[in-house]
């Protein structure tokens, strides 16, 4: 059962309908007990940071959210949900947020007036592997947690506990997903989704993680190249709306519905 | 980078998508949900539905239709027609619409924009406006006057001033539906679209006049529109969204190509 957290931050209908469409059981709830009992949790949200934090406090949802994240429950943040997991947002004159991810949330400040605010529409997400460029070129020097991929075939470095390939022609794995032979995914939630795919965004503020390893996807808009996808362990959060992003978005939700939270 | 949006418009009358020629000789084109799915699968970026008889029949928008569409498509869609109160907005959004569009209502009661924006968020509130070319520059500096009630009534409002005022009130997006271009398939009203789009900081959607793919290229380049509404050119089957997008790509307009 997926719990969709309802903290009066916008319309949850499309999230629920998207999950129902792909045949995934879900319930919209603000009951801490239901959230703690869920197999997976979705933390959506549309609106403003201050109001969101106020509601979360009043509904006493901060502790359940911190608990599900710290104990390893697969957790998907969407839009405002992705923003309030950071430490602080510039919105509403400055709003302290939950603090599950290090960094802040900033407002777009375009120099070109043709860049309207909010960003409203489809924009590309370039995959990142914990902040590192996603390898398009198999002979490039791949990095895993900052460690060089195997130049020395005699060493057995490890990548997330998996042995790195002695034979560079082998298909190394990262987080259980094939590394760039088919360039499909660096993260289980991107499985079957092409790097550079467009998703639907509506936002005036964007996440700015202070630790680059949290960046799982980047997008460019209004002079900013920002982290549009955040990830660490069982935490995964998108600035875009997967439930409004057509087939590709449904694929991400489907991947989430099967995810065990490991990465 | 952010891509431009192609938005099919479906006018719905008695649960059927209709093509009206200046409100006469309405032809049924099909089921709104089926057409929505086809266009969504065909690569459109958003959809907009207008319940065109709601106001005349003095009833709120057909919520059942909104619900059926929301279950079937998973791209954003806006709804308009029969949105008279905050409660109408609430029910439409709760039924699954991403945005609600107000037109005549906003002119009669501009405060509704601010209220709707406050309660639901600016991004949910779209202003539709139907401007007509007019020759009185002293009264209408932009050269266009806002009309309401399906182009039948003139308001005395200058189109550009109204757009800016709506932005100040908190509207999230403006749809400019040119009275002069509507139904002509002769191209969008580029001058006014550009004027408004370069004067406001929020997204602007061009509407009215799309006939051939070149018109879309023009409205995104010369017209500076962020999005464009199309209707007859795809309802007739003359063009597909894929064809339109292929031409836009050729012309160097940023457009979504995978769906």
Coordinates of C-alpha atoms in Angstrom, one line a residue:
Chain A
X1 CA 0.0 0.0 0.0
X2 CA 1.3 3.4 -1.0
X3 CA 0.4 6.2 1.4
X4 CA 0.0 9.6 -0.3
X5 CA 0.5 12.2 2.4
X6 CA -2.3 14.8 2.5
X7 CA -1.2 18.0 4.2
X8 CA -3.7 20.3 2.5
X9 CA -1.0 21.3 0.0
X10 CA -2.8 21.2 -3.2
X11 CA -4.7 18.7 -5.3
X12 CA -3.8 15.0 -4.8
X13 CA -6.3 13.7 -7.3
X14 CA -4.0 13.4 -10.2
X15 CA -1.4 11.4 -8.1
X16 CA -4.1 9.0 -7.0
X17 CA -5.6 8.7 -10.5
X18 CA -2.1 8.0 -12.0
X19 CA -1.5 5.2 -9.5
X20 CA -4.9 3.7 -10.0
X21 CA -4.4 3.8 -13.7
X22 CA -1.3 1.7 -13.4
X23 CA -3.1 -0.6 -11.0
X24 CA -1.2 0.4 -7.8
X25 CA -3.0 0.4 -4.5
X26 CA -2.8 3.7 -2.7
X27 CA -4.5 5.8 -0.1
X28 CA -4.5 9.5 0.5
X29 CA -4.0 10.0 4.3
X30 CA -2.8 12.4 6.9
X31 CA -3.0 9.8 9.7
X32 CA 0.5 9.2 11.1
X33 CA -0.4 5.6 11.8
X34 CA -1.4 4.9 8.2
X35 CA 1.7 6.6 7.0
X36 CA 3.9 4.6 9.3
X37 CA 2.2 1.4 8.2
X38 CA 2.6 2.0 4.5
X39 CA 5.0 0.0 2.3
X40 CA 5.9 3.2 0.4
X41 CA 5.2 6.8 0.9
X42 CA 4.6 9.6 -1.6
X43 CA 5.0 13.2 -0.4
X44 CA 3.4 15.5 -3.0
X45 CA 2.5 19.1 -2.8
X46 CA 1.6 22.2 -4.7
X47 CA 1.6 25.6 -3.2
X48 CA 3.9 27.6 -0.9
X49 CA 6.6 26.5 1.6
X50 CA 5.4 28.4 4.6
X51 CA 1.8 27.1 4.4
X52 CA 3.1 23.6 3.8
X53 CA 5.4 23.6 6.9
X54 CA 2.6 25.1 9.0
X55 CA 0.2 22.4 8.0
X56 CA 2.8 19.6 8.5
X57 CA 3.4 20.9 12.0
X58 CA -0.3 21.2 12.8
X59 CA -1.1 17.8 11.5
X60 CA 2.0 16.4 13.4
X61 CA 3.4 14.8 10.3
X62 CA 7.0 15.9 10.6
X63 CA 7.9 13.0 12.9
X64 CA 6.2 10.3 10.8
X65 CA 7.9 11.6 7.7
X66 CA 11.3 11.6 9.3
X67 CA 10.7 8.2 10.7
X68 CA 9.7 6.6 7.3
X69 CA 12.7 8.1 5.6
X70 CA 15.2 7.1 8.3
X71 CA 14.0 3.5 8.5
X72 CA 14.3 2.9 4.8
X73 CA 10.8 3.1 3.5
X74 CA 10.8 3.9 -0.2
X75 CA 9.9 7.6 -0.3
X76 CA 9.0 9.7 -3.3
X77 CA 8.8 13.5 -3.1
X78 CA 7.0 15.5 -5.8
X79 CA 7.2 19.3 -6.5
X80 CA 6.6 21.2 -3.2
X81 CA 7.2 17.9 -1.4
X82 CA 10.7 17.8 -2.9
X83 CA 11.3 21.4 -1.8
X84 CA 10.3 21.1 1.9
X85 CA 12.6 18.1 2.5
X86 CA 15.5 20.6 2.3
X87 CA 16.7 22.7 5.2
X88 CA 15.4 26.0 4.1
X89 CA 13.4 27.7 1.3
X90 CA 13.7 31.3 0.2
X91 CA 9.9 31.3 -0.3
X92 CA 7.6 33.4 1.9
X93 CA 10.5 35.6 3.1
X94 CA 12.5 32.5 4.2
X95 CA 11.1 29.3 5.5
X96 CA 12.9 26.7 7.6
X97 CA 11.9 23.3 6.2
X98 CA 12.2 19.7 7.3
X99 CA 15.9 19.2 6.8
X100 CA 16.1 15.7 5.4
X101 CA 18.3 16.8 2.5
X102 CA 21.2 19.3 2.9
X103 CA 20.7 22.6 1.0
X104 CA 18.2 25.2 0.2
X105 CA 15.4 26.1 -2.2
X106 CA 15.9 29.2 -4.4
X107 CA 13.8 31.4 -6.6
X108 CA 14.4 31.6 -10.3
X109 CA 15.9 35.0 -11.2
X110 CA 15.9 35.1 -15.0
X111 CA 17.9 37.8 -16.8
X112 CA 15.8 37.2 -19.9
X113 CA 12.2 38.4 -19.6
X114 CA 11.1 35.7 -22.0
X115 CA 11.8 33.2 -19.2
X116 CA 8.4 33.4 -17.5
X117 CA 7.9 32.6 -13.9
X118 CA 6.7 29.9 -13.0
X119 CA 8.5 27.5 -15.3
X120 CA 5.4 25.9 -16.7
X121 CA 5.8 23.1 -19.2
X122 CA 7.9 20.2 -20.3
X123 CA 11.7 20.3 -19.8
X124 CA 14.4 17.8 -20.1
X125 CA 16.0 15.9 -17.2
X126 CA 19.6 14.9 -17.6
X127 CA 20.4 11.9 -15.4
X128 CA 23.2 12.3 -12.9
X129 CA 24.7 9.4 -10.9
X130 CA 25.1 10.9 -7.5
X131 CA 26.1 14.2 -8.9
X132 CA 28.4 12.7 -11.6
X133 CA 27.7 13.0 -15.2
X134 CA 25.8 10.0 -16.6
X135 CA 28.2 8.2 -18.8
X136 CA 27.2 8.3 -22.5
X137 CA 30.6 7.2 -23.6
X138 CA 31.5 3.7 -22.4
X139 CA 35.2 4.4 -22.8
X140 CA 35.1 7.5 -20.7
X141 CA 36.4 7.3 -17.2
X142 CA 33.4 6.5 -15.2
X143 CA 33.3 7.4 -11.5
X144 CA 31.6 5.7 -8.7
X145 CA 31.4 7.6 -5.5
X146 CA 34.3 9.6 -6.7
X147 CA 36.4 6.5 -7.3
X148 CA 37.8 5.9 -10.8
X149 CA 36.2 3.0 -12.6
X150 CA 38.7 0.2 -13.2
X151 CA 41.9 1.4 -14.9
X152 CA 43.7 -1.2 -12.9
X153 CA 42.0 -4.5 -13.7
X154 CA 43.8 -6.2 -10.8
X155 CA 42.1 -4.1 -8.2
X156 CA 38.6 -5.0 -7.0
X157 CA 37.0 -1.8 -6.1
X158 CA 33.4 -2.0 -5.1
X159 CA 30.4 -0.1 -6.2
X160 CA 27.6 -0.2 -3.7
X161 CA 28.9 -3.6 -2.5
X162 CA 29.1 -5.0 -6.0
X163 CA 32.4 -6.0 -7.5
X164 CA 33.6 -3.6 -10.2
X165 CA 34.4 -5.3 -13.5
X166 CA 38.0 -6.6 -14.1
X167 CA 37.0 -6.9 -17.7
X168 CA 36.0 -3.5 -18.9
X169 CA 33.9 -5.0 -21.6
X170 CA 31.7 -6.5 -19.0
X171 CA 28.5 -4.8 -18.0
X172 CA 29.2 -3.3 -14.7
X173 CA 26.2 -2.7 -12.4
X174 CA 25.5 0.3 -10.3
X175 CA 22.6 0.0 -7.9
X176 CA 21.5 -3.2 -9.6
X177 CA 21.0 -1.4 -12.9
X178 CA 23.1 -2.0 -15.9
X179 CA 25.7 0.7 -16.4
X180 CA 25.8 2.4 -19.7
X181 CA 25.6 -0.5 -22.2
X182 CA 22.1 0.5 -22.8
X183 CA 22.4 3.8 -21.0
X184 CA 19.1 3.1 -19.4
X185 CA 19.4 4.0 -15.8
X186 CA 21.6 5.0 -13.0
X187 CA 18.7 4.7 -10.6
X188 CA 16.0 2.1 -10.4
X189 CA 13.3 4.7 -10.7
X190 CA 14.7 5.7 -14.1
X191 CA 14.4 2.2 -15.4
X192 CA 13.1 2.2 -18.9
X193 CA 13.3 6.0 -19.1
X194 CA 15.6 7.6 -21.6
X195 CA 18.2 10.1 -20.3
X196 CA 17.1 13.6 -21.4
X197 CA 13.4 12.8 -21.3
X198 CA 11.0 15.7 -20.8
X199 CA 8.8 15.9 -17.7
X200 CA 6.2 18.5 -16.7
X201 CA 7.2 21.3 -14.4
X202 CA 5.3 24.0 -12.7
X203 CA 7.4 25.9 -10.2
X204 CA 8.9 29.2 -9.3
X205 CA 11.5 27.8 -6.8
X206 CA 14.1 25.1 -7.3
X207 CA 16.1 22.8 -5.1
X208 CA 19.8 23.6 -4.5
X209 CA 21.4 20.7 -2.6
X210 CA 24.6 21.6 -0.8
X211 CA 25.9 18.1 -1.4
X212 CA 26.2 17.3 -5.1
X213 CA 25.9 13.6 -4.4
X214 CA 22.2 14.2 -3.9
X215 CA 21.7 15.2 -7.5
X216 CA 20.2 12.5 -9.6
X217 CA 18.9 14.7 -12.4
X218 CA 19.5 18.2 -13.7
X219 CA 17.4 20.6 -15.7
X220 CA 18.1 24.0 -17.2
X221 CA 15.8 27.0 -17.0
X222 CA 16.1 30.7 -16.5
X223 CA 19.9 30.9 -16.1
X224 CA 19.8 28.0 -13.6
X225 CA 21.1 24.5 -14.1
X226 CA 19.4 23.0 -11.1
X227 CA 18.8 19.6 -9.4
X228 CA 15.4 18.5 -10.7
X229 CA 15.8 15.1 -9.2
X230 CA 17.2 14.4 -5.7
X231 CA 18.2 11.0 -4.4
X232 CA 19.8 9.3 -1.5
X233 CA 19.2 5.8 -0.3
X234 CA 15.5 5.3 0.0
X235 CA 14.7 9.0 -0.6
X236 CA 13.9 10.1 -4.2
X237 CA 12.3 13.3 -5.0
X238 CA 11.4 15.1 -8.3
X239 CA 10.7 18.8 -8.9
X240 CA 8.5 17.8 -11.8
X241 CA 5.2 16.1 -11.7
X242 CA 5.4 12.4 -12.7
X243 CA 1.6 12.1 -12.5
X244 CA 1.3 14.8 -15.2
X245 CA 4.2 13.7 -17.4
X246 CA 2.3 11.2 -19.6
X247 CA 3.7 7.7 -20.2
X248 CA 7.2 8.5 -19.0
X249 CA 5.8 9.8 -15.7
X250 CA 3.6 6.8 -15.3
X251 CA 6.7 4.6 -15.9
X252 CA 8.5 6.4 -13.1
X253 CA 5.6 5.8 -10.8
X254 CA 5.4 2.2 -11.8
X255 CA 9.1 1.8 -11.0
X256 CA 8.5 3.4 -7.6
X257 CA 5.7 1.0 -6.9
X258 CA 8.2 -1.8 -7.2
X259 CA 11.2 -0.2 -5.6
X260 CA 12.6 -1.6 -2.4
X261 CA 14.3 1.6 -1.5
X262 CA 17.8 0.4 -2.2
X263 CA 20.2 2.3 -4.3
Chain B
X1 CA 15.5 24.0 -22.0
X2 CA 11.8 24.6 -21.6
X3 CA 9.8 23.6 -24.6
X4 CA 6.9 25.4 -26.2
X5 CA 3.5 23.7 -25.6
X6 CA 0.9 22.6 -28.2
X7 CA -2.5 22.5 -26.6
X8 CA -5.5 21.0 -28.5
X9 CA -8.8 22.7 -27.6
X10 CA -12.0 20.7 -27.3
X11 CA -15.3 22.6 -27.2
X12 CA -17.8 20.3 -25.6
X13 CA -21.5 20.5 -26.1
X14 CA -23.9 17.8 -24.8
X15 CA -21.0 15.5 -24.0
X16 CA -19.7 15.7 -27.6
X17 CA -16.7 17.6 -28.9
X18 CA -18.2 20.1 -31.3
X19 CA -17.0 22.4 -34.0
X20 CA -19.0 25.6 -34.0
X21 CA -18.9 28.1 -36.7
X22 CA -19.6 31.3 -34.8
X23 CA -22.1 29.4 -32.7
X24 CA -24.1 28.0 -35.6
X25 CA -24.1 24.8 -37.5
X26 CA -22.5 22.8 -34.7
X27 CA -21.0 19.5 -35.9
X28 CA -20.2 16.7 -33.6
X29 CA -16.6 15.6 -33.8
X30 CA -16.5 12.8 -31.2
X31 CA -16.3 11.8 -27.6
X32 CA -14.2 14.2 -25.5
X33 CA -12.5 11.4 -23.5
X34 CA -11.6 9.4 -26.6
X35 CA -10.3 12.4 -28.4
X36 CA -8.3 13.5 -25.4
X37 CA -6.6 10.1 -25.2
X38 CA -5.9 10.2 -28.9
X39 CA -4.3 13.6 -28.7
X40 CA -2.4 12.8 -25.6
X41 CA -1.0 9.6 -27.2
X42 CA -0.4 11.7 -30.3
X43 CA 2.0 14.0 -28.4
X44 CA 0.1 17.0 -27.3
X45 CA 1.6 18.8 -24.3
X46 CA -1.6 19.8 -22.6
X47 CA -5.3 19.9 -23.3
X48 CA -8.1 22.4 -22.7
X49 CA -11.8 21.7 -22.6
X50 CA -14.5 24.3 -22.8
X51 CA -18.0 23.4 -21.8
X52 CA -19.6 25.8 -24.3
X53 CA -23.2 25.8 -23.2
X54 CA -22.7 25.8 -19.4
X55 CA -23.1 29.6 -19.1
X56 CA -26.1 29.8 -21.4
X57 CA -27.7 26.9 -19.7
X58 CA -26.9 28.5 -16.3
X59 CA -25.2 25.4 -14.9
X60 CA -21.8 24.7 -13.6
X61 CA -19.2 22.8 -15.7
X62 CA -19.9 19.1 -16.4
X63 CA -17.9 17.6 -13.6
X64 CA -18.5 14.0 -14.8
X65 CA -16.7 14.9 -18.0
X66 CA -13.8 16.3 -16.1
X67 CA -13.5 13.2 -14.0
X68 CA -13.6 10.9 -17.0
X69 CA -10.9 12.9 -18.7
X70 CA -8.7 12.9 -15.6
X71 CA -8.9 9.1 -15.3
X72 CA -7.9 8.6 -18.9
X73 CA -5.1 11.1 -19.6
X74 CA -2.0 11.9 -17.5
X75 CA -0.9 15.2 -18.9
X76 CA -2.2 18.6 -17.6
X77 CA -5.5 19.8 -18.8
X78 CA -7.5 23.0 -18.2
X79 CA -11.3 23.4 -18.1
X80 CA -13.5 26.4 -18.7
X81 CA -17.1 27.3 -19.2
X82 CA -19.5 27.4 -16.3
X83 CA -16.8 28.4 -13.8
X84 CA -18.7 31.0 -11.7
X85 CA -17.6 30.6 -8.1
X86 CA -14.7 29.4 -6.0
X87 CA -16.7 26.3 -5.4
X88 CA -16.9 25.6 -9.1
X89 CA -13.1 25.9 -9.3
X90 CA -12.7 23.6 -6.3
X91 CA -14.9 20.9 -7.8
X92 CA -13.2 21.1 -11.2
X93 CA -9.7 20.9 -9.6
X94 CA -10.7 18.1 -7.3
X95 CA -12.2 16.2 -10.2
X96 CA -8.7 16.2 -11.7
X97 CA -8.3 19.3 -13.8
X98 CA -4.9 21.0 -13.5
X99 CA -6.2 24.5 -14.2
X100 CA -9.5 26.4 -14.4
X101 CA -10.1 29.1 -17.0
X102 CA -12.2 32.2 -16.3
X103 CA -13.2 34.7 -18.9
X104 CA -16.4 36.8 -18.7
X105 CA -16.5 36.1 -14.9
X106 CA -13.1 37.7 -14.4
X107 CA -14.2 40.8 -16.2
X108 CA -17.4 41.1 -14.1
X109 CA -15.7 40.2 -10.9
X110 CA -11.9 40.6 -11.1
X111 CA -11.5 39.8 -7.4
X112 CA -12.3 36.1 -8.2
X113 CA -8.9 35.9 -9.8
X114 CA -7.2 37.0 -6.6
X115 CA -9.4 34.7 -4.5
X116 CA -8.9 31.7 -6.7
X117 CA -5.1 32.3 -6.8
X118 CA -5.0 32.6 -3.0
X119 CA -7.0 29.5 -2.3
X120 CA -5.7 27.2 -5.1
X121 CA -2.5 28.8 -6.2
X122 CA -1.8 31.0 -9.2
X123 CA -0.8 28.1 -11.3
X124 CA -4.4 26.8 -11.3
X125 CA -6.0 30.0 -12.5
X126 CA -6.0 30.8 -16.2
X127 CA -7.4 34.0 -17.7
X128 CA -9.1 33.6 -21.0
X129 CA -9.6 36.8 -23.0
X130 CA -11.2 37.5 -26.3
X131 CA -9.8 40.7 -27.7
X132 CA -10.9 42.3 -30.9
X133 CA -9.1 44.8 -33.1
X134 CA -10.4 48.3 -32.6
X135 CA -9.6 51.7 -34.1
X136 CA -9.8 54.0 -31.1
X137 CA -6.2 54.5 -29.9
X138 CA -7.0 57.0 -27.3
X139 CA -9.4 54.6 -25.5
X140 CA -7.5 51.4 -26.4
X141 CA -3.8 52.1 -26.6
X142 CA -3.0 48.5 -27.4
X143 CA -5.3 48.6 -30.4
X144 CA -7.5 45.8 -29.0
X145 CA -10.6 45.8 -26.9
X146 CA -11.7 42.9 -24.6
X147 CA -15.0 41.3 -25.4
X148 CA -17.0 38.8 -23.4
X149 CA -19.9 36.4 -23.8
X150 CA -18.6 34.7 -26.9
X151 CA -17.4 37.9 -28.5
X152 CA -20.9 39.4 -28.3
X153 CA -20.3 42.1 -25.7
X154 CA -17.7 44.8 -25.6
X155 CA -16.2 45.7 -22.2
X156 CA -14.4 49.0 -22.8
X157 CA -11.3 47.3 -21.5
X158 CA -7.9 47.6 -23.3
X159 CA -6.5 44.2 -23.8
X160 CA -3.0 44.9 -22.7
X161 CA -4.1 46.7 -19.6
X162 CA -6.5 43.9 -18.7
X163 CA -3.7 41.4 -19.1
X164 CA -1.4 43.3 -16.8
X165 CA -4.1 43.8 -14.2
X166 CA -4.9 40.1 -14.2
X167 CA -1.2 39.4 -13.7
X168 CA -1.2 41.7 -10.7
X169 CA -4.3 40.0 -9.3
X170 CA -2.4 36.7 -9.4
X171 CA -3.5 34.9 -12.5
X172 CA -1.1 32.1 -13.5
X173 CA -1.4 32.1 -17.2
X174 CA -3.2 34.1 -19.9
X175 CA -4.9 32.7 -23.0
X176 CA -5.3 35.3 -25.8
X177 CA -8.1 34.2 -28.1
X178 CA -8.3 36.6 -31.0
X179 CA -11.8 37.4 -32.1
X180 CA -10.5 38.4 -35.5
X181 CA -8.4 35.3 -36.1
X182 CA -10.7 32.7 -34.5
X183 CA -12.0 30.2 -37.0
X184 CA -10.2 31.7 -40.0
X185 CA -7.3 29.2 -40.0
X186 CA -5.3 32.1 -41.4
X187 CA -2.7 32.5 -38.6
X188 CA -2.7 33.7 -35.0
X189 CA -3.0 37.3 -34.0
X190 CA 0.8 37.8 -33.8
X191 CA 1.0 41.5 -32.9
X192 CA -1.2 41.3 -29.8
X193 CA 0.2 38.0 -28.6
X194 CA 3.7 39.4 -28.8
X195 CA 2.7 42.7 -27.1
X196 CA 1.1 40.9 -24.2
X197 CA 3.7 38.1 -23.9
X198 CA 6.6 40.6 -23.7
X199 CA 4.7 42.8 -21.2
X200 CA 3.8 40.2 -18.5
X201 CA 6.1 37.8 -16.6
X202 CA 3.7 34.9 -16.7
X203 CA 3.1 32.3 -19.5
X204 CA 1.0 33.4 -22.4
X205 CA -1.0 31.1 -24.6
X206 CA -2.0 32.1 -28.2
X207 CA -5.4 31.0 -29.4
X208 CA -7.4 31.4 -32.6
X209 CA -6.4 31.1 -36.2
X210 CA -4.1 28.1 -36.4
X211 CA -4.4 26.6 -39.8
X212 CA -1.1 25.2 -41.0
X213 CA 2.1 24.3 -39.1
X214 CA 3.8 27.5 -40.2
X215 CA 1.4 29.4 -38.1
X216 CA 2.7 27.6 -35.0
X217 CA 6.3 28.5 -35.9
X218 CA 5.3 32.1 -36.4
X219 CA 3.4 32.4 -33.1
X220 CA 6.3 30.9 -31.1
X221 CA 9.0 33.0 -32.9
X222 CA 7.3 36.3 -33.9
X223 CA 4.4 36.0 -31.5
X224 CA 6.6 35.2 -28.5
X225 CA 3.9 32.8 -27.2
X226 CA 4.9 30.2 -24.6
X227 CA 2.1 27.9 -25.8
X228 CA -0.5 27.7 -28.5
X229 CA -4.0 26.3 -28.8
X230 CA -5.0 24.4 -31.9
X231 CA -8.4 23.1 -32.9
X232 CA -9.8 22.6 -36.4
X233 CA -6.5 21.8 -38.0
X234 CA -6.3 18.6 -36.0
X235 CA -10.0 17.9 -35.4
X236 CA -10.4 17.7 -39.2
X237 CA -7.6 15.2 -39.4
X238 CA -5.7 17.4 -41.8
X239 CA -2.7 17.5 -39.6
X240 CA -1.4 15.4 -36.8
X241 CA 0.4 16.7 -33.7
X242 CA 3.4 14.8 -34.8
X243 CA 3.5 16.6 -38.1
X244 CA 3.1 20.0 -36.5
X245 CA 5.9 19.2 -34.1
X246 CA 8.2 17.9 -36.8
X247 CA 7.9 21.2 -38.6
X248 CA 8.6 23.1 -35.4
X249 CA 11.7 21.1 -34.8
X250 CA 12.8 21.9 -38.3
X251 CA 12.3 25.5 -37.6
X252 CA 14.4 25.3 -34.5
X253 CA 11.6 25.9 -32.0
X254 CA 12.2 23.9 -28.8
X255 CA 9.5 21.3 -28.6
X256 CA 8.9 18.0 -26.8
X257 CA 9.6 15.1 -29.2
X258 CA 9.2 12.0 -27.0
X259 CA 6.0 10.8 -25.5

